[in-house]
Amino acid sequence: MLYYPEPLARVISELQKLPTIGPKTAQRLAFFLLRMPESETTKLVQAISDVKTLLSYCDICGNITDRSPCYICTDPERDLQTICVIEDPDDLLAIERTKEYNGLYHALMGVLSPLDGVGPNDLRIDPLFERIRNENIKEVILATNYTTEGQATALYLTKRLENAGIVITRIAYGIPVGGDLEYIDEVTLAKALEGRRRV
Amino acid sequence: MRLNQLVLRNFRNYVDCEIDFKDGVNLIVGENAQGKTTLLEAIYFLSTAKSHRTYLDDELIRYNESWFYLKGAFVPAISGEEARREAAAVNLMTVEVSNELNGKKRFKLNGTLQKKLSQWIGQFNVVFFSPESLALVKGAPADRRRFVDRLISQISAAYLHHLQNYQFALKQRNELLKQIRSKGASVELLDAWDDLLVADGIALIQARAKVLAQLKVHTQAKHADLTGDSEKLDLTYQPLLDGADRAMASDMDDQFRRALQSSRHFDIRRGTTSVGPHRDDFKLVLEARSAGTVYRQEARSFGSQGQQRTIALALKLGELELLREETEETPVVLLDDVFSELDEARSAFLFELLRRLNAQTFITSTRQEVWTPDLGDCCVFTVQDGKVR
């Protein structure tokens, strides 16, 4: 049987805990680390440890940040009357990359899913209502995913915000940019037709 | 599409088997428990991603193995051996599926992995008639729902999408009902899941109403042919929402939502959803004349064995006609042990029809010589202990 010295075996088994890393890749990475100059590995170790110690979630919007409130919540240039509701902070980065949105965010940290035992109290829903009550919010954009749970969560929020006196919108879905109609599946195309707009 | 070649690996009692099939009738003979039906099951699986015998895909894996693999190679349905060979060279379609023990099924179309089942299913269609088809008449509503769902899924990818969404939302709602009962979760949470059920459920009801109306016409015609017009068969869709098959979508929306609302307390007590298309059924009624009086009786409880078999066959032939009409192609026909099921007159009718349609047909039989109908040129395969000659 192949035998690794104990420290090497340990690094391989730790690396294997990461997503998409199997035994072969873990072994390759471990040998790569072994050959790296010590200054580089120290930097890597420091960076990994900083991610855990220096970063946290923003108390207001749930964004990943090194200070709370985060840079988005404290940016005076942003539109303080619009909140975009998302499932996870990852979605925030995706929307930020578009550079099309200049409002605030609110990450729910998940979606409603009775099968996974997730109810409204397990999500950051009450903090959202608190923000709507206390801040001068005019519009809430529901940007949860178009999955069954994402839809259920959006519908639930819509119902509860009905009488809050604000505009509630849902992001559109349908044909991707550069999409050729011929290659788009029927379901998506049917939804795109349903959500057509007057030009 | 015509099935040109079938490959089975670690599938039930087959280790590694490649079979080249012919146009027209392929007769599969062999003793009991040698793997005749398994060949039909494999073809059915390539069409529907399901077995006709079991829900558990892992049961299909060969004993002591950890995976199975199936592949079908298809050519367009063009008559003439030479034209077909030419077409085969350029127009071959392959459908592959593999399943790992306790793992996921993987689907490939022309060598490319398909992420969505709806993009894989319905590439070619089959009609399966076996002794178990009698359950369409005698069985529970669930048997008839499964038949209708599989039929429409083969025609419409959108239907399959709505069905999968509906079933998932239903599971979530039922779980929530239980949590309301036992853990005091808020009743208001039901609204969101109700909305989802209504949206997808109405799409299901509308598609079922439309397809069952078409199926009724085809089935009635076939039934009349089989019985020589002595009896009349009626098929009616019975959506659990009264009159939902005739209502406009917007009215239905309201009606379904109200039905869910009013059954809420009952549903919470039972921990399951009691209204909706997951409880639909269709009713089969036989109308017979005797001494000037018309008798209308439900086939499920009052029909004789013979009458019920005829209705099951008429439904399957109705399915065949419907698939032909909707896809403009003749489906592959799978007949499992039909000669123990059908008398001479009905078998003759069936084979005459299949010959006329020029359908590629797969038939299993235990003994070749008991064959009554004239099958014309058919290709015979002998199955013994998971091997084909």
Coordinates of C-alpha atoms in Angstrom, one line a residue:
Chain A
M1 CA 0.0 0.0 0.0
L2 CA 1.1 3.5 -0.8
Y3 CA 2.3 5.3 2.3
Y4 CA 2.5 9.1 2.8
P5 CA 4.4 10.7 5.7
E6 CA 1.9 11.8 8.3
P7 CA 1.9 15.6 7.6
L8 CA 1.4 15.0 3.9
A9 CA -1.4 12.5 4.5
R10 CA -3.0 15.1 6.7
V11 CA -2.9 17.9 4.1
I12 CA -4.3 15.6 1.5
S13 CA -7.2 14.5 3.7
E14 CA -8.0 18.2 4.6
L15 CA -7.9 19.3 1.0
Q16 CA -10.3 16.5 0.1
K17 CA -13.0 18.1 2.2
L18 CA -13.2 21.0 -0.3
P19 CA -15.9 20.8 -3.0
T20 CA -14.9 19.3 -6.4
I21 CA -11.6 18.1 -4.9
G22 CA -11.1 14.3 -5.2
P23 CA -8.2 12.1 -3.9
K24 CA -6.1 12.6 -7.1
T25 CA -6.5 16.4 -7.2
A26 CA -5.8 16.6 -3.5
Q27 CA -2.6 14.7 -3.9
R28 CA -1.6 16.9 -6.8
L29 CA -2.3 20.1 -4.8
A30 CA -0.4 18.7 -1.8
F31 CA 2.7 18.0 -3.8
F32 CA 2.4 21.5 -5.3
L33 CA 2.3 23.0 -1.8
L34 CA 5.3 21.0 -0.8
R35 CA 7.3 22.5 -3.7
M36 CA 6.1 26.1 -3.0
P37 CA 8.5 28.5 -1.3
E38 CA 7.8 28.8 2.3
S39 CA 6.9 32.5 2.0
E40 CA 4.1 31.6 -0.4
T41 CA 2.6 28.9 1.8
T42 CA 2.7 31.3 4.7
K43 CA 0.7 33.8 2.7
L44 CA -1.8 31.2 1.8
V45 CA -2.2 30.0 5.4
Q46 CA -2.6 33.6 6.5
A47 CA -5.2 34.3 3.8
I48 CA -7.3 31.3 4.7
S49 CA -7.2 32.1 8.4
D50 CA -8.1 35.8 7.7
V51 CA -11.1 34.7 5.8
K52 CA -12.5 33.3 9.0
T53 CA -11.3 35.8 11.5
L54 CA -11.6 39.1 9.6
L55 CA -14.8 38.5 7.6
S56 CA -18.3 38.4 8.9
Y57 CA -21.8 39.1 7.6
C58 CA -23.1 42.6 7.5
D59 CA -25.7 43.1 10.3
I60 CA -28.0 45.1 8.0
C61 CA -27.9 43.4 4.6
G62 CA -26.2 40.1 5.2
N63 CA -23.3 40.8 2.7
I64 CA -19.9 39.3 3.4
T65 CA -17.8 42.1 4.8
D66 CA -14.8 43.0 6.9
R67 CA -16.7 45.8 8.6
S68 CA -20.4 46.0 9.6
P69 CA -22.3 47.8 8.2
C70 CA -20.8 46.9 4.9
Y71 CA -19.5 49.2 2.2
I72 CA -22.8 49.0 0.3
C73 CA -25.0 49.9 3.3
T74 CA -22.8 52.9 4.1
D75 CA -22.4 54.2 0.6
P76 CA -24.2 57.6 0.4
E77 CA -24.2 57.5 -3.4
R78 CA -26.5 54.5 -3.5
D79 CA -30.3 54.6 -3.8
L80 CA -31.5 54.2 -0.3
Q81 CA -35.1 53.6 -1.2
T82 CA -34.8 50.3 -3.0
I83 CA -34.0 46.9 -1.5
C84 CA -33.2 43.9 -3.6
V85 CA -34.0 40.7 -1.7
I86 CA -31.7 37.7 -2.5
E87 CA -31.2 34.2 -1.2
D88 CA -27.4 34.3 -0.4
P89 CA -24.6 36.8 -0.4
D90 CA -23.2 35.1 -3.6
D91 CA -26.2 36.4 -5.5
L92 CA -25.3 39.9 -4.3
L93 CA -21.9 39.7 -6.1
A94 CA -23.6 38.4 -9.2
I95 CA -26.0 41.4 -9.3
E96 CA -23.2 43.9 -8.4
R97 CA -21.2 42.6 -11.4
T98 CA -23.9 43.8 -13.7
K99 CA -23.3 47.4 -12.5
E100 CA -26.9 48.1 -13.3
Y101 CA -28.2 48.2 -9.8
N102 CA -27.5 50.9 -7.4
G103 CA -29.8 50.2 -4.5
L104 CA -29.5 48.2 -1.3
Y105 CA -29.6 44.5 -0.7
H106 CA -31.0 42.1 1.8
A107 CA -29.9 38.5 1.9
L108 CA -32.3 36.0 3.4
M109 CA -29.7 33.3 4.0
G110 CA -31.8 30.6 2.4
V111 CA -35.3 29.9 1.2
L112 CA -38.5 28.5 2.6
S113 CA -38.4 24.7 2.4
P114 CA -40.5 22.6 4.8
L115 CA -38.7 19.4 3.6
D116 CA -35.4 20.9 4.9
G117 CA -37.1 22.2 8.0
V118 CA -36.6 25.8 7.0
G119 CA -39.4 28.2 8.0
P120 CA -39.7 32.0 8.0
N121 CA -38.0 32.2 11.5
D122 CA -34.9 30.5 10.1
L123 CA -34.5 33.2 7.5
R124 CA -33.7 36.9 7.8
I125 CA -37.3 37.8 7.1
D126 CA -38.1 39.7 10.3
P127 CA -35.0 42.0 9.9
L128 CA -36.3 42.7 6.4
F129 CA -39.7 43.9 7.7
E130 CA -37.9 46.0 10.3
R131 CA -35.9 47.7 7.6
I132 CA -39.0 48.4 5.6
R133 CA -40.6 49.9 8.6
N134 CA -37.7 52.0 9.8
E135 CA -36.0 53.1 6.5
N136 CA -37.6 55.1 3.8
I137 CA -38.1 52.2 1.4
K138 CA -40.2 52.7 -1.8
E139 CA -39.5 49.5 -3.7
V140 CA -38.6 45.9 -2.9
I141 CA -37.2 43.8 -5.7
L142 CA -37.7 40.0 -5.1
A143 CA -34.6 38.3 -6.7
T144 CA -34.9 34.8 -5.2
N145 CA -34.1 32.0 -7.7
Y146 CA -36.7 30.6 -10.1
T147 CA -36.8 27.3 -8.3
T148 CA -39.9 26.0 -6.5
E149 CA -38.6 27.1 -3.1
G150 CA -37.4 30.4 -4.5
Q151 CA -40.8 31.0 -6.0
A152 CA -42.6 30.0 -2.8
T153 CA -40.4 32.4 -0.8
A154 CA -41.1 35.3 -3.2
L155 CA -44.9 34.5 -3.1
Y156 CA -44.8 34.5 0.7
L157 CA -43.0 37.8 0.9
T158 CA -45.4 39.3 -1.6
K159 CA -48.4 38.4 0.5
R160 CA -46.8 39.7 3.6
L161 CA -45.8 43.0 2.0
E162 CA -49.1 43.5 0.3
N163 CA -50.3 46.3 2.7
A164 CA -46.9 47.9 3.4
G165 CA -47.6 50.7 0.9
I166 CA -44.5 50.0 -1.2
V167 CA -43.9 48.8 -4.8
I168 CA -43.1 45.0 -5.0
T169 CA -41.4 43.7 -8.1
R170 CA -40.0 40.3 -9.2
I171 CA -37.1 39.9 -11.5
A172 CA -38.1 38.7 -15.0
Y173 CA -37.0 35.4 -16.5
G174 CA -36.9 34.0 -20.0
I175 CA -34.5 34.1 -22.9
P176 CA -30.8 34.7 -22.1
V177 CA -29.0 37.5 -23.9
G178 CA -27.6 36.2 -27.2
G179 CA -30.0 33.3 -26.9
D180 CA -31.2 31.7 -30.2
L181 CA -34.9 31.0 -30.0
E182 CA -34.4 27.7 -31.8
Y183 CA -32.3 26.3 -29.0
I184 CA -34.3 27.4 -26.1
D185 CA -36.3 24.8 -24.3
E186 CA -40.1 25.1 -24.6
V187 CA -40.8 25.8 -21.0
T188 CA -38.5 28.8 -20.9
L189 CA -39.8 30.1 -24.2
A190 CA -43.4 29.7 -23.0
K191 CA -42.6 31.7 -19.9
A192 CA -40.8 34.4 -22.0
L193 CA -43.9 34.7 -24.1
E194 CA -46.1 35.0 -21.1
G195 CA -43.9 37.8 -19.7
R196 CA -43.7 39.7 -23.0
R197 CA -43.6 43.5 -22.8
R198 CA -45.0 46.2 -25.0
V199 CA -42.3 48.0 -26.9
Chain B
M1 CA -37.8 6.2 -35.2
R2 CA -36.8 2.6 -35.5
L3 CA -34.7 0.8 -32.9
N4 CA -31.6 -0.5 -34.7
Q5 CA -29.5 -1.7 -31.9
L6 CA -29.9 -2.3 -28.2
V7 CA -27.0 -2.6 -25.7
L8 CA -27.6 -3.9 -22.2
R9 CA -24.9 -4.1 -19.5
N10 CA -25.5 -5.4 -16.0
F11 CA -29.2 -4.9 -16.6
R12 CA -31.2 -7.5 -14.6
N13 CA -29.8 -10.9 -15.8
Y14 CA -27.9 -9.5 -18.8
V15 CA -24.1 -9.1 -18.4
D16 CA -23.2 -7.5 -21.7
C17 CA -25.4 -7.9 -24.7
E18 CA -25.7 -6.2 -28.1
I19 CA -28.7 -7.0 -30.3
D20 CA -29.4 -5.8 -33.8
F21 CA -33.1 -5.5 -34.5
K22 CA -35.1 -5.4 -37.7
D23 CA -38.0 -3.4 -39.1
G24 CA -41.5 -4.9 -38.7
V25 CA -42.0 -7.7 -36.2
N26 CA -39.2 -8.9 -33.9
L27 CA -40.3 -12.0 -32.1
I28 CA -38.6 -12.8 -28.8
V29 CA -39.0 -16.4 -27.7
G30 CA -37.7 -18.3 -24.7
E31 CA -38.6 -20.3 -21.6
N32 CA -39.9 -18.5 -18.5
A33 CA -37.4 -16.4 -16.5
Q34 CA -34.8 -16.2 -19.2
G35 CA -35.0 -12.4 -19.8
K36 CA -37.6 -11.9 -22.5
T37 CA -39.6 -9.2 -20.8
T38 CA -36.3 -7.6 -19.6
L39 CA -35.6 -6.7 -23.2
L40 CA -38.9 -4.9 -23.5
E41 CA -38.3 -3.3 -20.1
A42 CA -34.9 -2.0 -21.4
I43 CA -36.6 -0.5 -24.5
Y44 CA -39.3 1.1 -22.4
F45 CA -36.7 2.5 -20.0
L46 CA -34.9 4.2 -22.9
S47 CA -38.1 5.9 -23.8
T48 CA -39.5 6.9 -20.4
A49 CA -36.6 6.7 -18.0
K50 CA -38.7 4.4 -15.9
S51 CA -39.4 0.7 -15.6
H52 CA -42.9 -0.6 -16.1
R53 CA -42.4 -3.1 -13.3
T54 CA -40.7 -1.2 -10.5
Y55 CA -40.2 2.3 -9.1
L56 CA -36.7 1.3 -7.7
D57 CA -34.1 1.7 -10.4
D58 CA -31.6 0.0 -8.3
E59 CA -33.6 -3.3 -8.6
L60 CA -32.6 -3.2 -12.3
I61 CA -28.9 -3.6 -11.5
R62 CA -27.6 -7.1 -12.0
Y63 CA -27.1 -9.1 -8.8
N64 CA -23.8 -8.2 -7.0
E65 CA -23.0 -5.4 -9.4
S66 CA -23.1 -1.6 -8.7
W67 CA -24.4 -0.1 -12.0
F68 CA -26.2 -0.7 -15.2
Y69 CA -26.0 0.8 -18.7
L70 CA -28.4 0.9 -21.6
K71 CA -28.0 2.2 -25.1
G72 CA -30.4 2.4 -28.0
A73 CA -29.4 3.4 -31.6
F74 CA -32.1 4.7 -33.7
V75 CA -32.7 5.4 -37.4
P76 CA -35.5 7.4 -39.0
A77 CA -38.6 5.3 -39.9
I78 CA -38.0 5.1 -43.7
S79 CA -39.2 2.0 -45.5
G80 CA -36.8 0.1 -47.8
E81 CA -33.7 -1.6 -46.5
E82 CA -31.3 0.3 -48.6
A83 CA -32.6 3.8 -48.1
R84 CA -32.6 3.0 -44.4
R85 CA -29.0 1.9 -44.4
E86 CA -28.1 5.1 -46.1
A87 CA -30.1 7.2 -43.6
A88 CA -28.5 5.2 -40.8
A89 CA -25.0 6.4 -41.8
V90 CA -25.9 10.0 -41.4
N91 CA -28.9 10.2 -39.2
L92 CA -28.2 7.9 -36.3
M93 CA -29.6 8.9 -32.9
T94 CA -28.3 7.4 -29.8
V95 CA -29.9 7.4 -26.4
E96 CA -28.0 6.2 -23.3
V97 CA -28.8 5.9 -19.7
S98 CA -26.7 4.6 -16.8
N99 CA -27.5 4.2 -13.1
E100 CA -25.3 3.7 -10.2
L101 CA -26.3 1.9 -7.0
N102 CA -27.7 4.5 -4.6
G103 CA -26.7 7.1 -7.1
K104 CA -28.2 9.2 -9.9
K105 CA -29.3 8.3 -13.3
R106 CA -27.3 9.9 -16.1
F107 CA -28.8 10.5 -19.5
K108 CA -27.0 11.0 -22.8
L109 CA -28.4 12.0 -26.1
N110 CA -26.1 11.6 -29.1
G111 CA -23.2 11.3 -26.6
T112 CA -23.9 14.5 -24.8
L113 CA -24.9 14.5 -21.1
Q114 CA -28.5 15.9 -20.6
K115 CA -29.1 17.8 -17.4
K116 CA -32.8 18.1 -17.8
L117 CA -34.9 14.9 -18.0
S118 CA -37.4 16.9 -20.2
Q119 CA -34.7 17.3 -22.8
W120 CA -34.0 13.5 -22.9
I121 CA -37.4 12.0 -22.6
G122 CA -39.7 11.8 -25.7
Q123 CA -36.9 11.3 -28.2
F124 CA -38.7 8.2 -29.3
N125 CA -42.0 6.9 -28.1
V126 CA -43.3 3.4 -27.2
V127 CA -46.6 1.8 -26.5
F128 CA -46.4 -1.1 -24.1
F129 CA -49.1 -3.7 -23.9
S130 CA -48.8 -6.5 -21.3
P131 CA -51.1 -8.5 -19.0
E132 CA -50.6 -5.7 -16.5
S133 CA -52.3 -3.2 -18.8
L134 CA -55.6 -4.6 -17.4
A135 CA -54.9 -2.3 -14.4
L136 CA -55.9 0.6 -16.6
V137 CA -59.5 -0.7 -16.3
K138 CA -59.5 -2.6 -13.1
G139 CA -56.8 -0.8 -11.1
A140 CA -56.8 2.2 -8.8
P141 CA -57.0 5.8 -10.0
A142 CA -53.2 6.1 -9.6
D143 CA -52.7 3.5 -12.4
R144 CA -54.8 5.6 -14.8
R145 CA -53.0 8.8 -13.7
R146 CA -49.6 7.3 -14.4
F147 CA -50.8 6.2 -17.8
V148 CA -52.1 9.7 -18.6
D149 CA -49.0 11.4 -17.2
R150 CA -46.6 9.2 -19.2
L151 CA -48.6 9.6 -22.3
I152 CA -48.7 13.4 -22.2
S153 CA -45.1 13.7 -21.1
Q154 CA -44.1 11.9 -24.3
I155 CA -45.9 14.6 -26.3
S156 CA -45.1 17.7 -24.3
A157 CA -41.9 18.6 -22.5
A158 CA -43.8 21.5 -20.9
Y159 CA -46.2 19.0 -19.3
L160 CA -43.4 17.0 -17.7
H161 CA -41.9 20.2 -16.4
H162 CA -45.3 21.3 -14.8
L163 CA -45.7 17.8 -13.4
Q164 CA -42.3 17.7 -11.7
N165 CA -42.8 21.2 -10.3
Y166 CA -46.3 20.3 -9.1
Q167 CA -45.2 17.1 -7.4
F168 CA -42.3 18.9 -5.7
A169 CA -44.5 21.7 -4.4
L170 CA -47.0 19.1 -3.2
K171 CA -44.4 17.3 -1.2
Q172 CA -43.3 20.6 0.4
R173 CA -46.9 21.5 1.1
N174 CA -47.7 18.1 2.7
E175 CA -44.6 18.5 4.9
L176 CA -45.7 21.9 5.9
L177 CA -49.2 20.6 6.8
K178 CA -47.5 18.1 9.2
Q179 CA -45.4 20.8 10.7
I180 CA -48.5 23.0 11.3
R181 CA -50.1 20.1 13.0
S182 CA -47.2 19.0 15.2
K183 CA -44.9 22.0 15.5
G184 CA -47.3 24.8 15.3
A185 CA -45.9 26.3 12.1
S186 CA -47.9 29.3 10.8
V187 CA -51.0 28.5 8.7
E188 CA -50.3 31.6 6.6
L189 CA -47.3 29.8 5.1
L190 CA -49.6 27.6 3.1
D191 CA -50.6 30.5 0.8
A192 CA -47.3 30.5 -1.1
W193 CA -47.4 26.7 -1.7
D194 CA -51.1 27.0 -2.7
D195 CA -50.2 29.5 -5.3
L196 CA -47.5 27.3 -6.8
L197 CA -49.9 24.3 -6.8
V198 CA -52.6 26.3 -8.6
A199 CA -50.2 27.6 -11.3
D200 CA -48.8 24.2 -12.2
G201 CA -51.9 22.2 -11.4
I202 CA -54.1 24.1 -13.8
A203 CA -51.6 23.6 -16.6
L204 CA -51.9 19.8 -15.8
I205 CA -55.7 19.8 -15.7
Q206 CA -55.9 21.7 -19.0
A207 CA -53.5 19.4 -20.8
R208 CA -55.2 16.3 -19.4
A209 CA -58.7 17.5 -20.5
K210 CA -57.4 18.2 -24.0
V211 CA -55.5 14.9 -24.4
L212 CA -58.2 12.7 -22.8
A213 CA -60.8 14.2 -25.2
Q214 CA -58.5 13.1 -28.1
L215 CA -57.8 9.8 -26.5
K216 CA -61.6 9.2 -26.1
V217 CA -62.2 9.6 -29.9
H218 CA -59.4 7.1 -30.8
T219 CA -60.2 4.6 -28.1
Q220 CA -63.9 4.6 -29.0
A221 CA -63.1 3.9 -32.6
K222 CA -60.8 1.0 -31.7
H223 CA -63.2 -0.4 -29.2
A224 CA -66.0 -0.3 -31.8
D225 CA -63.7 -2.1 -34.3
L226 CA -62.8 -4.8 -31.6
T227 CA -66.4 -5.4 -30.5
G228 CA -68.1 -5.0 -33.9
D229 CA -70.2 -2.1 -32.6
S230 CA -72.2 -4.2 -30.1
E231 CA -71.1 -2.1 -27.2
K232 CA -70.2 1.6 -26.8
L233 CA -67.4 2.8 -24.6
D234 CA -67.4 6.1 -22.9
L235 CA -64.4 7.8 -21.4
T236 CA -64.8 10.8 -19.2
Y237 CA -62.2 12.9 -17.4
Q238 CA -63.0 13.4 -13.7
P239 CA -61.0 16.2 -12.4
L240 CA -61.4 16.5 -8.7
L241 CA -62.4 20.1 -9.2
D242 CA -65.9 19.8 -10.5
G243 CA -66.3 21.0 -14.1
A244 CA -62.7 22.0 -14.3
D245 CA -62.3 20.5 -17.7
R246 CA -64.8 22.9 -19.2
A247 CA -64.0 26.1 -17.2
M248 CA -61.8 29.0 -18.3
A249 CA -58.3 29.1 -16.9
S250 CA -59.1 32.2 -14.8
D251 CA -62.2 30.6 -13.3
M252 CA -60.3 27.5 -12.6
D253 CA -57.6 29.4 -10.8
D254 CA -60.2 30.8 -8.4
Q255 CA -62.0 27.5 -8.0
F256 CA -58.8 25.5 -7.2
R257 CA -57.6 28.2 -4.8
R258 CA -61.0 28.1 -3.0
A259 CA -61.0 24.3 -2.9
L260 CA -57.5 24.3 -1.3
Q261 CA -58.7 27.0 1.2
S262 CA -61.8 25.2 2.3
S263 CA -60.1 21.8 2.8
R264 CA -57.3 23.4 4.8
H265 CA -58.5 22.2 8.2
F266 CA -59.1 18.8 7.0
D267 CA -55.7 18.7 5.2
I268 CA -53.9 19.8 8.4
R269 CA -55.5 17.1 10.4
R270 CA -54.6 14.5 7.8
G271 CA -51.2 15.9 7.0
T272 CA -51.8 15.6 3.3
T273 CA -53.4 17.6 0.5
S274 CA -56.8 16.3 -0.5
V275 CA -57.7 18.3 -3.6
G276 CA -55.9 18.8 -6.9
P277 CA -54.9 17.0 -10.0
H278 CA -52.8 14.5 -8.0
R279 CA -56.2 12.9 -7.2
D280 CA -57.7 13.0 -10.7
D281 CA -59.2 10.0 -12.5
F282 CA -61.0 9.1 -15.7
K283 CA -64.0 6.9 -15.8
L284 CA -64.7 4.1 -18.3
V285 CA -68.4 3.4 -18.9
L286 CA -69.8 0.6 -21.1
E287 CA -73.1 1.1 -22.8
A288 CA -74.8 -2.1 -24.0
R289 CA -78.2 -2.7 -25.5
S290 CA -80.3 -5.6 -24.4
A291 CA -83.9 -6.1 -25.3
G292 CA -84.4 -2.5 -26.2
T293 CA -83.0 -1.2 -22.9
V294 CA -79.7 0.6 -22.6
Y295 CA -77.4 -0.3 -19.8
R296 CA -74.7 2.0 -18.7
Q297 CA -72.2 0.4 -16.3
E298 CA -68.8 1.3 -15.0
A299 CA -66.3 -1.1 -16.6
R300 CA -64.1 -1.2 -13.6
S301 CA -66.7 -2.9 -11.4
F302 CA -69.2 -4.4 -13.7
G303 CA -67.4 -5.4 -16.9
S304 CA -66.5 -9.1 -17.5
Q305 CA -62.9 -10.1 -17.8
G306 CA -63.2 -10.2 -21.5
Q307 CA -64.8 -6.8 -21.7
Q308 CA -62.1 -5.3 -19.5
R309 CA -59.3 -6.8 -21.6
T310 CA -60.9 -5.4 -24.8
I311 CA -61.1 -2.0 -23.2
A312 CA -57.5 -2.1 -22.0
L313 CA -56.4 -3.0 -25.6
A314 CA -58.6 -0.3 -27.0
L315 CA -57.0 2.2 -24.7
K316 CA -53.5 1.1 -25.7
L317 CA -54.4 1.3 -29.4
G318 CA -55.9 4.7 -28.7
E319 CA -52.6 5.7 -27.2
L320 CA -50.8 4.5 -30.3
E321 CA -53.1 6.5 -32.6
L322 CA -52.7 9.6 -30.4
L323 CA -48.9 9.4 -30.4
R324 CA -49.0 9.0 -34.2
E325 CA -51.2 12.0 -34.6
E326 CA -49.2 14.2 -32.2
T327 CA -45.7 13.3 -33.1
E328 CA -46.3 12.3 -36.8
E329 CA -44.4 9.1 -36.2
T330 CA -45.5 5.6 -35.4
P331 CA -44.3 4.6 -32.0
V332 CA -42.4 1.4 -31.3
V333 CA -44.9 -1.2 -30.0
L334 CA -44.0 -3.6 -27.2
L335 CA -46.2 -6.6 -26.6
D336 CA -45.5 -8.7 -23.6
D337 CA -47.0 -12.1 -23.5
V338 CA -50.2 -10.9 -25.3
F339 CA -51.3 -14.3 -26.6
S340 CA -52.2 -15.5 -23.2
E341 CA -54.2 -12.3 -22.9
L342 CA -56.0 -12.0 -26.2
D343 CA -58.2 -14.5 -28.2
E344 CA -57.7 -15.3 -31.8
A345 CA -60.0 -12.6 -33.2
R346 CA -58.5 -9.8 -31.1
S347 CA -54.9 -10.9 -31.9
A348 CA -55.7 -11.0 -35.6
F349 CA -57.2 -7.5 -35.4
L350 CA -54.1 -6.2 -33.5
F351 CA -51.6 -7.6 -36.0
E352 CA -53.6 -6.5 -39.0
L353 CA -53.5 -3.0 -37.6
L354 CA -49.8 -3.1 -36.7
R355 CA -49.0 -4.3 -40.2
R356 CA -51.0 -1.5 -41.8
L357 CA -49.2 1.1 -39.6
N358 CA -45.9 -0.5 -40.5
A359 CA -45.0 -0.3 -36.8
Q360 CA -41.8 -1.7 -35.5
T361 CA -43.0 -4.3 -33.0
F362 CA -41.4 -6.4 -30.3
I363 CA -43.3 -9.5 -29.1
T364 CA -42.4 -12.0 -26.3
S365 CA -43.7 -15.5 -26.3
T366 CA -42.9 -18.7 -24.5
R367 CA -43.4 -21.1 -27.4
Q368 CA -43.1 -20.2 -31.0
E369 CA -45.4 -22.8 -32.3
V370 CA -48.6 -21.8 -30.5
W371 CA -48.6 -18.7 -32.7
T372 CA -52.0 -18.3 -34.4
P373 CA -51.8 -15.0 -36.2
D374 CA -49.9 -14.8 -39.5
L375 CA -46.9 -12.5 -38.7
G376 CA -45.5 -12.5 -42.2
D377 CA -41.8 -11.9 -42.3
C378 CA -40.7 -11.7 -38.7
C379 CA -37.3 -11.9 -37.1
V380 CA -37.0 -14.4 -34.3
F381 CA -34.6 -14.0 -31.4
T382 CA -34.2 -16.8 -28.8
V383 CA -33.4 -15.8 -25.3
Q384 CA -31.8 -18.1 -22.9
D385 CA -30.3 -17.2 -19.5
G386 CA -29.6 -13.6 -20.4
K387 CA -28.2 -14.3 -23.8
V388 CA -29.8 -13.7 -27.2
R389 CA -29.3 -15.7 -30.4

